[in-house]
Amino acid sequence: METLTMQDFIDGFFSLEILREASPILIQGLLQTLLLSAMVVPIGIAGGIILGIASTIRNPWLRLPIAAWVDLFRALPPLVLLVFVYAGLPFAGLEVNAWQAVAIGFFLNTGAYYGEIIRAGIESVPAGQAEAARALGLSRYHTMRLVVLPQAIRNVLPDLVSNTLEVVKLTSIASVVALPELLFQARQAQSVTYNATPIMAAAVAYFILLWPLVRVLSRLENKQMAGKR
């Protein structure tokens, strides 16, 4: 049985030569991941705001179907949902490309999660705030947009940042529909080089990309806990 030396470990996981050869497609994959994140995060937040506001409607004929919608897309695994959108919709006559499938899948899944967070934020705003705004002559729309929603988002900002972290990490599942994001390109490079260095490089890239958000989240959580004391 051969003994794995430190040099073998370095050559297998941290080869500078392999990294240099794979860097062009890894950079392309990183750019695709950044572009994906720039698309799916706003889509999810927009869907979450719509669902969060709709969830506060008192009419049970509207509130119950919305609650069922949120529960359904929170319960479905995002990978299964993405594959269904990409491979299942064509059987219904709806052809979608990889980017469209990712946009639809993330809108449905992450929008449901953002929606629950924003709903909790809206419910955390004292009812007197909205009543005071209405007494001053603001419409329901302006009361929600100018008074309630800003306070709601501030109250749940750590949760929003935490969910955004998960959404960015979740972009890696786009590889199943052959969208060349970072993980997809790293796996392609690994299959060609028979070396784990591209996967390690992708892991480091994800860490560098997400670490600032992790630090922001920690500061927000600490600030929120300090405010509750």
PDB file of N, CA and C in Angstrom, residues 77-139:
ATOM      1  N   PRO A  77     -37.963  20.462  -3.014  1.00  0.00           N
ATOM      2  CA  PRO A  77     -36.514  20.660  -3.127  1.00  0.00           C
ATOM      3  C   PRO A  77     -36.205  21.513  -4.356  1.00  0.00           C
ATOM      4  N   PRO A  78     -35.366  22.533  -4.213  1.00  0.00           N
ATOM      5  CA  PRO A  78     -35.096  23.414  -5.353  1.00  0.00           C
ATOM      6  C   PRO A  78     -34.504  22.690  -6.557  1.00  0.00           C
ATOM      7  N   LEU A  79     -33.716  21.639  -6.301  1.00  0.00           N
ATOM      8  CA  LEU A  79     -33.141  20.887  -7.412  1.00  0.00           C
ATOM      9  C   LEU A  79     -34.233  20.194  -8.215  1.00  0.00           C
ATOM     10  N   VAL A  80     -35.188  19.587  -7.512  1.00  0.00           N
ATOM     11  CA  VAL A  80     -36.311  18.920  -8.177  1.00  0.00           C
ATOM     12  C   VAL A  80     -37.146  19.937  -8.952  1.00  0.00           C
ATOM     13  N   LEU A  81     -37.373  21.091  -8.349  1.00  0.00           N
ATOM     14  CA  LEU A  81     -38.158  22.135  -8.995  1.00  0.00           C
ATOM     15  C   LEU A  81     -37.477  22.620 -10.264  1.00  0.00           C
ATOM     16  N   LEU A  82     -36.158  22.800 -10.206  1.00  0.00           N
ATOM     17  CA  LEU A  82     -35.418  23.274 -11.373  1.00  0.00           C
ATOM     18  C   LEU A  82     -35.460  22.253 -12.508  1.00  0.00           C
ATOM     19  N   VAL A  83     -35.269  20.990 -12.167  1.00  0.00           N
ATOM     20  CA  VAL A  83     -35.315  19.943 -13.190  1.00  0.00           C
ATOM     21  C   VAL A  83     -36.711  19.851 -13.793  1.00  0.00           C
ATOM     22  N   PHE A  84     -37.748  19.991 -12.953  1.00  0.00           N
ATOM     23  CA  PHE A  84     -39.121  19.943 -13.454  1.00  0.00           C
ATOM     24  C   PHE A  84     -39.383  21.086 -14.434  1.00  0.00           C
ATOM     25  N   VAL A  85     -38.942  22.298 -14.076  1.00  0.00           N
ATOM     26  CA  VAL A  85     -39.165  23.450 -14.952  1.00  0.00           C
ATOM     27  C   VAL A  85     -38.434  23.261 -16.273  1.00  0.00           C
ATOM     28  N   TYR A  86     -37.184  22.806 -16.203  1.00  0.00           N
ATOM     29  CA  TYR A  86     -36.356  22.697 -17.403  1.00  0.00           C
ATOM     30  C   TYR A  86     -36.760  21.521 -18.287  1.00  0.00           C
ATOM     31  N   ALA A  87     -37.053  20.376 -17.661  1.00  0.00           N
ATOM     32  CA  ALA A  87     -37.336  19.171 -18.436  1.00  0.00           C
ATOM     33  C   ALA A  87     -38.818  18.846 -18.523  1.00  0.00           C
ATOM     34  N   GLY A  88     -39.630  19.412 -17.599  1.00  0.00           N
ATOM     35  CA  GLY A  88     -41.046  19.075 -17.586  1.00  0.00           C
ATOM     36  C   GLY A  88     -41.927  20.018 -18.377  1.00  0.00           C
ATOM     37  N   LEU A  89     -41.624  21.315 -18.322  1.00  0.00           N
ATOM     38  CA  LEU A  89     -42.476  22.276 -19.030  1.00  0.00           C
ATOM     39  C   LEU A  89     -42.543  22.037 -20.545  1.00  0.00           C
ATOM     40  N   PRO A  90     -41.452  21.574 -21.191  1.00  0.00           N
ATOM     41  CA  PRO A  90     -41.578  21.298 -22.631  1.00  0.00           C
ATOM     42  C   PRO A  90     -42.674  20.305 -22.980  1.00  0.00           C
ATOM     43  N   PHE A  91     -42.998  19.383 -22.058  1.00  0.00           N
ATOM     44  CA  PHE A  91     -44.085  18.433 -22.323  1.00  0.00           C
ATOM     45  C   PHE A  91     -45.443  19.126 -22.318  1.00  0.00           C
ATOM     46  N   ALA A  92     -45.492  20.327 -21.717  1.00  0.00           N
ATOM     47  CA  ALA A  92     -46.724  21.116 -21.731  1.00  0.00           C
ATOM     48  C   ALA A  92     -46.702  22.146 -22.854  1.00  0.00           C
ATOM     49  N   GLY A  93     -45.697  22.048 -23.728  1.00  0.00           N
ATOM     50  CA  GLY A  93     -45.595  22.963 -24.851  1.00  0.00           C
ATOM     51  C   GLY A  93     -44.883  24.269 -24.540  1.00  0.00           C
ATOM     52  N   LEU A  94     -44.227  24.340 -23.370  1.00  0.00           N
ATOM     53  CA  LEU A  94     -43.529  25.561 -22.967  1.00  0.00           C
ATOM     54  C   LEU A  94     -42.027  25.305 -22.999  1.00  0.00           C
ATOM     55  N   GLU A  95     -41.363  25.741 -24.053  1.00  0.00           N
ATOM     56  CA  GLU A  95     -39.929  25.557 -24.178  1.00  0.00           C
ATOM     57  C   GLU A  95     -39.198  26.654 -23.406  1.00  0.00           C
ATOM     58  N   VAL A  96     -38.290  26.260 -22.534  1.00  0.00           N
ATOM     59  CA  VAL A  96     -37.493  27.219 -21.766  1.00  0.00           C
ATOM     60  C   VAL A  96     -36.021  26.847 -21.886  1.00  0.00           C
ATOM     61  N   ASN A  97     -35.162  27.878 -21.975  1.00  0.00           N
ATOM     62  CA  ASN A  97     -33.732  27.600 -21.972  1.00  0.00           C
ATOM     63  C   ASN A  97     -33.226  27.545 -20.534  1.00  0.00           C
ATOM     64  N   ALA A  98     -31.929  27.315 -20.380  1.00  0.00           N
ATOM     65  CA  ALA A  98     -31.367  27.139 -19.038  1.00  0.00           C
ATOM     66  C   ALA A  98     -31.559  28.383 -18.173  1.00  0.00           C
ATOM     67  N   TRP A  99     -31.316  29.567 -18.735  1.00  0.00           N
ATOM     68  CA  TRP A  99     -31.446  30.805 -17.969  1.00  0.00           C
ATOM     69  C   TRP A  99     -32.890  31.034 -17.540  1.00  0.00           C
ATOM     70  N   GLN A 100     -33.830  30.780 -18.451  1.00  0.00           N
ATOM     71  CA  GLN A 100     -35.240  30.954 -18.118  1.00  0.00           C
ATOM     72  C   GLN A 100     -35.681  29.957 -17.052  1.00  0.00           C
ATOM     73  N   ALA A 101     -35.187  28.715 -17.152  1.00  0.00           N
ATOM     74  CA  ALA A 101     -35.534  27.704 -16.155  1.00  0.00           C
ATOM     75  C   ALA A 101     -35.024  28.098 -14.777  1.00  0.00           C
ATOM     76  N   VAL A 102     -33.799  28.602 -14.707  1.00  0.00           N
ATOM     77  CA  VAL A 102     -33.233  29.031 -13.431  1.00  0.00           C
ATOM     78  C   VAL A 102     -34.029  30.207 -12.868  1.00  0.00           C
ATOM     79  N   ALA A 103     -34.377  31.163 -13.731  1.00  0.00           N
ATOM     80  CA  ALA A 103     -35.141  32.332 -13.274  1.00  0.00           C
ATOM     81  C   ALA A 103     -36.490  31.919 -12.706  1.00  0.00           C
ATOM     82  N   ILE A 104     -37.197  31.023 -13.400  1.00  0.00           N
ATOM     83  CA  ILE A 104     -38.512  30.576 -12.936  1.00  0.00           C
ATOM     84  C   ILE A 104     -38.380  29.774 -11.641  1.00  0.00           C
ATOM     85  N   GLY A 105     -37.433  28.827 -11.635  1.00  0.00           N
ATOM     86  CA  GLY A 105     -37.262  27.980 -10.456  1.00  0.00           C
ATOM     87  C   GLY A 105     -36.885  28.773  -9.213  1.00  0.00           C
ATOM     88  N   PHE A 106     -35.979  29.727  -9.362  1.00  0.00           N
ATOM     89  CA  PHE A 106     -35.561  30.525  -8.213  1.00  0.00           C
ATOM     90  C   PHE A 106     -36.649  31.503  -7.788  1.00  0.00           C
ATOM     91  N   PHE A 107     -37.405  32.012  -8.733  1.00  0.00           N
ATOM     92  CA  PHE A 107     -38.517  32.901  -8.383  1.00  0.00           C
ATOM     93  C   PHE A 107     -39.523  32.166  -7.511  1.00  0.00           C
ATOM     94  N   LEU A 108     -39.833  30.935  -7.879  1.00  0.00           N
ATOM     95  CA  LEU A 108     -40.824  30.161  -7.134  1.00  0.00           C
ATOM     96  C   LEU A 108     -40.290  29.742  -5.764  1.00  0.00           C
ATOM     97  N   ASN A 109     -39.055  29.234  -5.729  1.00  0.00           N
ATOM     98  CA  ASN A 109     -38.513  28.710  -4.479  1.00  0.00           C
ATOM     99  C   ASN A 109     -38.040  29.812  -3.538  1.00  0.00           C
ATOM    100  N   THR A 110     -37.128  30.640  -3.988  1.00  0.00           N
ATOM    101  CA  THR A 110     -36.582  31.666  -3.093  1.00  0.00           C
ATOM    102  C   THR A 110     -37.608  32.754  -2.798  1.00  0.00           C
ATOM    103  N   GLY A 111     -38.525  33.010  -3.737  1.00  0.00           N
ATOM    104  CA  GLY A 111     -39.581  33.983  -3.481  1.00  0.00           C
ATOM    105  C   GLY A 111     -40.444  33.560  -2.307  1.00  0.00           C
ATOM    106  N   ALA A 112     -40.688  32.243  -2.192  1.00  0.00           N
ATOM    107  CA  ALA A 112     -41.491  31.741  -1.065  1.00  0.00           C
ATOM    108  C   ALA A 112     -40.763  31.966   0.263  1.00  0.00           C
ATOM    109  N   TYR A 113     -39.455  31.731   0.280  1.00  0.00           N
ATOM    110  CA  TYR A 113     -38.690  31.935   1.519  1.00  0.00           C
ATOM    111  C   TYR A 113     -38.599  33.413   1.871  1.00  0.00           C
ATOM    112  N   TYR A 114     -38.279  34.248   0.878  1.00  0.00           N
ATOM    113  CA  TYR A 114     -38.252  35.690   1.133  1.00  0.00           C
ATOM    114  C   TYR A 114     -39.626  36.183   1.582  1.00  0.00           C
ATOM    115  N   GLY A 115     -40.675  35.612   1.003  1.00  0.00           N
ATOM    116  CA  GLY A 115     -42.031  36.033   1.353  1.00  0.00           C
ATOM    117  C   GLY A 115     -42.347  35.802   2.816  1.00  0.00           C
ATOM    118  N   GLU A 116     -41.934  34.643   3.352  1.00  0.00           N
ATOM    119  CA  GLU A 116     -42.178  34.353   4.764  1.00  0.00           C
ATOM    120  C   GLU A 116     -41.404  35.307   5.668  1.00  0.00           C
ATOM    121  N   ILE A 117     -40.185  35.635   5.259  1.00  0.00           N
ATOM    122  CA  ILE A 117     -39.377  36.567   6.053  1.00  0.00           C
ATOM    123  C   ILE A 117     -40.021  37.949   6.070  1.00  0.00           C
ATOM    124  N   ILE A 118     -40.434  38.405   4.895  1.00  0.00           N
ATOM    125  CA  ILE A 118     -41.028  39.739   4.809  1.00  0.00           C
ATOM    126  C   ILE A 118     -42.386  39.780   5.502  1.00  0.00           C
ATOM    127  N   ARG A 119     -43.148  38.702   5.420  1.00  0.00           N
ATOM    128  CA  ARG A 119     -44.425  38.648   6.145  1.00  0.00           C
ATOM    129  C   ARG A 119     -44.191  38.808   7.643  1.00  0.00           C
ATOM    130  N   ALA A 120     -43.182  38.090   8.158  1.00  0.00           N
ATOM    131  CA  ALA A 120     -42.862  38.217   9.580  1.00  0.00           C
ATOM    132  C   ALA A 120     -42.444  39.644   9.921  1.00  0.00           C
ATOM    133  N   GLY A 121     -41.714  40.276   8.998  1.00  0.00           N
ATOM    134  CA  GLY A 121     -41.306  41.657   9.226  1.00  0.00           C
ATOM    135  C   GLY A 121     -42.490  42.608   9.260  1.00  0.00           C
ATOM    136  N   ILE A 122     -43.432  42.414   8.352  1.00  0.00           N
ATOM    137  CA  ILE A 122     -44.628  43.268   8.318  1.00  0.00           C
ATOM    138  C   ILE A 122     -45.433  43.105   9.600  1.00  0.00           C
ATOM    139  N   GLU A 123     -45.560  41.867  10.054  1.00  0.00           N
ATOM    140  CA  GLU A 123     -46.334  41.614  11.270  1.00  0.00           C
ATOM    141  C   GLU A 123     -45.632  42.131  12.518  1.00  0.00           C
ATOM    142  N   SER A 124     -44.314  42.373  12.422  1.00  0.00           N
ATOM    143  CA  SER A 124     -43.580  42.896  13.573  1.00  0.00           C
ATOM    144  C   SER A 124     -43.748  44.401  13.742  1.00  0.00           C
ATOM    145  N   VAL A 125     -44.259  45.071  12.699  1.00  0.00           N
ATOM    146  CA  VAL A 125     -44.480  46.519  12.781  1.00  0.00           C
ATOM    147  C   VAL A 125     -45.775  46.774  13.554  1.00  0.00           C
ATOM    148  N   PRO A 126     -45.744  47.575  14.602  1.00  0.00           N
ATOM    149  CA  PRO A 126     -46.968  47.842  15.385  1.00  0.00           C
ATOM    150  C   PRO A 126     -48.098  48.371  14.505  1.00  0.00           C
ATOM    151  N   ALA A 127     -49.303  47.869  14.747  1.00  0.00           N
ATOM    152  CA  ALA A 127     -50.459  48.282  13.944  1.00  0.00           C
ATOM    153  C   ALA A 127     -50.698  49.778  14.025  1.00  0.00           C
ATOM    154  N   GLY A 128     -50.286  50.396  15.114  1.00  0.00           N
ATOM    155  CA  GLY A 128     -50.482  51.829  15.265  1.00  0.00           C
ATOM    156  C   GLY A 128     -49.737  52.654  14.223  1.00  0.00           C
ATOM    157  N   GLN A 129     -48.648  52.112  13.701  1.00  0.00           N
ATOM    158  CA  GLN A 129     -47.896  52.826  12.662  1.00  0.00           C
ATOM    159  C   GLN A 129     -48.755  53.014  11.408  1.00  0.00           C
ATOM    160  N   ALA A 130     -49.400  51.931  10.991  1.00  0.00           N
ATOM    161  CA  ALA A 130     -50.257  52.010   9.810  1.00  0.00           C
ATOM    162  C   ALA A 130     -51.487  52.868  10.083  1.00  0.00           C
ATOM    163  N   GLU A 131     -52.046  52.738  11.265  1.00  0.00           N
ATOM    164  CA  GLU A 131     -53.228  53.533  11.602  1.00  0.00           C
ATOM    165  C   GLU A 131     -52.912  55.020  11.618  1.00  0.00           C
ATOM    166  N   ALA A 132     -51.748  55.370  12.137  1.00  0.00           N
ATOM    167  CA  ALA A 132     -51.341  56.779  12.153  1.00  0.00           C
ATOM    168  C   ALA A 132     -51.145  57.314  10.740  1.00  0.00           C
ATOM    169  N   ALA A 133     -50.549  56.489   9.881  1.00  0.00           N
ATOM    170  CA  ALA A 133     -50.336  56.909   8.501  1.00  0.00           C
ATOM    171  C   ALA A 133     -51.655  57.103   7.771  1.00  0.00           C
ATOM    172  N   ARG A 134     -52.609  56.201   8.000  1.00  0.00           N
ATOM    173  CA  ARG A 134     -53.916  56.335   7.361  1.00  0.00           C
ATOM    174  C   ARG A 134     -54.641  57.564   7.895  1.00  0.00           C
ATOM    175  N   ALA A 135     -54.452  57.862   9.188  1.00  0.00           N
ATOM    176  CA  ALA A 135     -55.101  59.041   9.768  1.00  0.00           C
ATOM    177  C   ALA A 135     -54.558  60.331   9.175  1.00  0.00           C
ATOM    178  N   LEU A 136     -53.310  60.266   8.712  1.00  0.00           N
ATOM    179  CA  LEU A 136     -52.702  61.441   8.070  1.00  0.00           C
ATOM    180  C   LEU A 136     -53.083  61.578   6.601  1.00  0.00           C
ATOM    181  N   GLY A 137     -53.887  60.643   6.112  1.00  0.00           N
ATOM    182  CA  GLY A 137     -54.388  60.741   4.744  1.00  0.00           C
ATOM    183  C   GLY A 137     -53.658  59.897   3.715  1.00  0.00           C
ATOM    184  N   LEU A 138     -52.699  59.060   4.149  1.00  0.00           N
ATOM    185  CA  LEU A 138     -52.000  58.207   3.198  1.00  0.00           C
ATOM    186  C   LEU A 138     -52.895  57.057   2.755  1.00  0.00           C
ATOM    187  N   SER A 139     -52.788  56.679   1.496  1.00  0.00           N
ATOM    188  CA  SER A 139     -53.540  55.532   1.000  1.00  0.00           C
ATOM    189  C   SER A 139     -52.919  54.247   1.538  1.00  0.00           C
TER     190      SER A 139
END
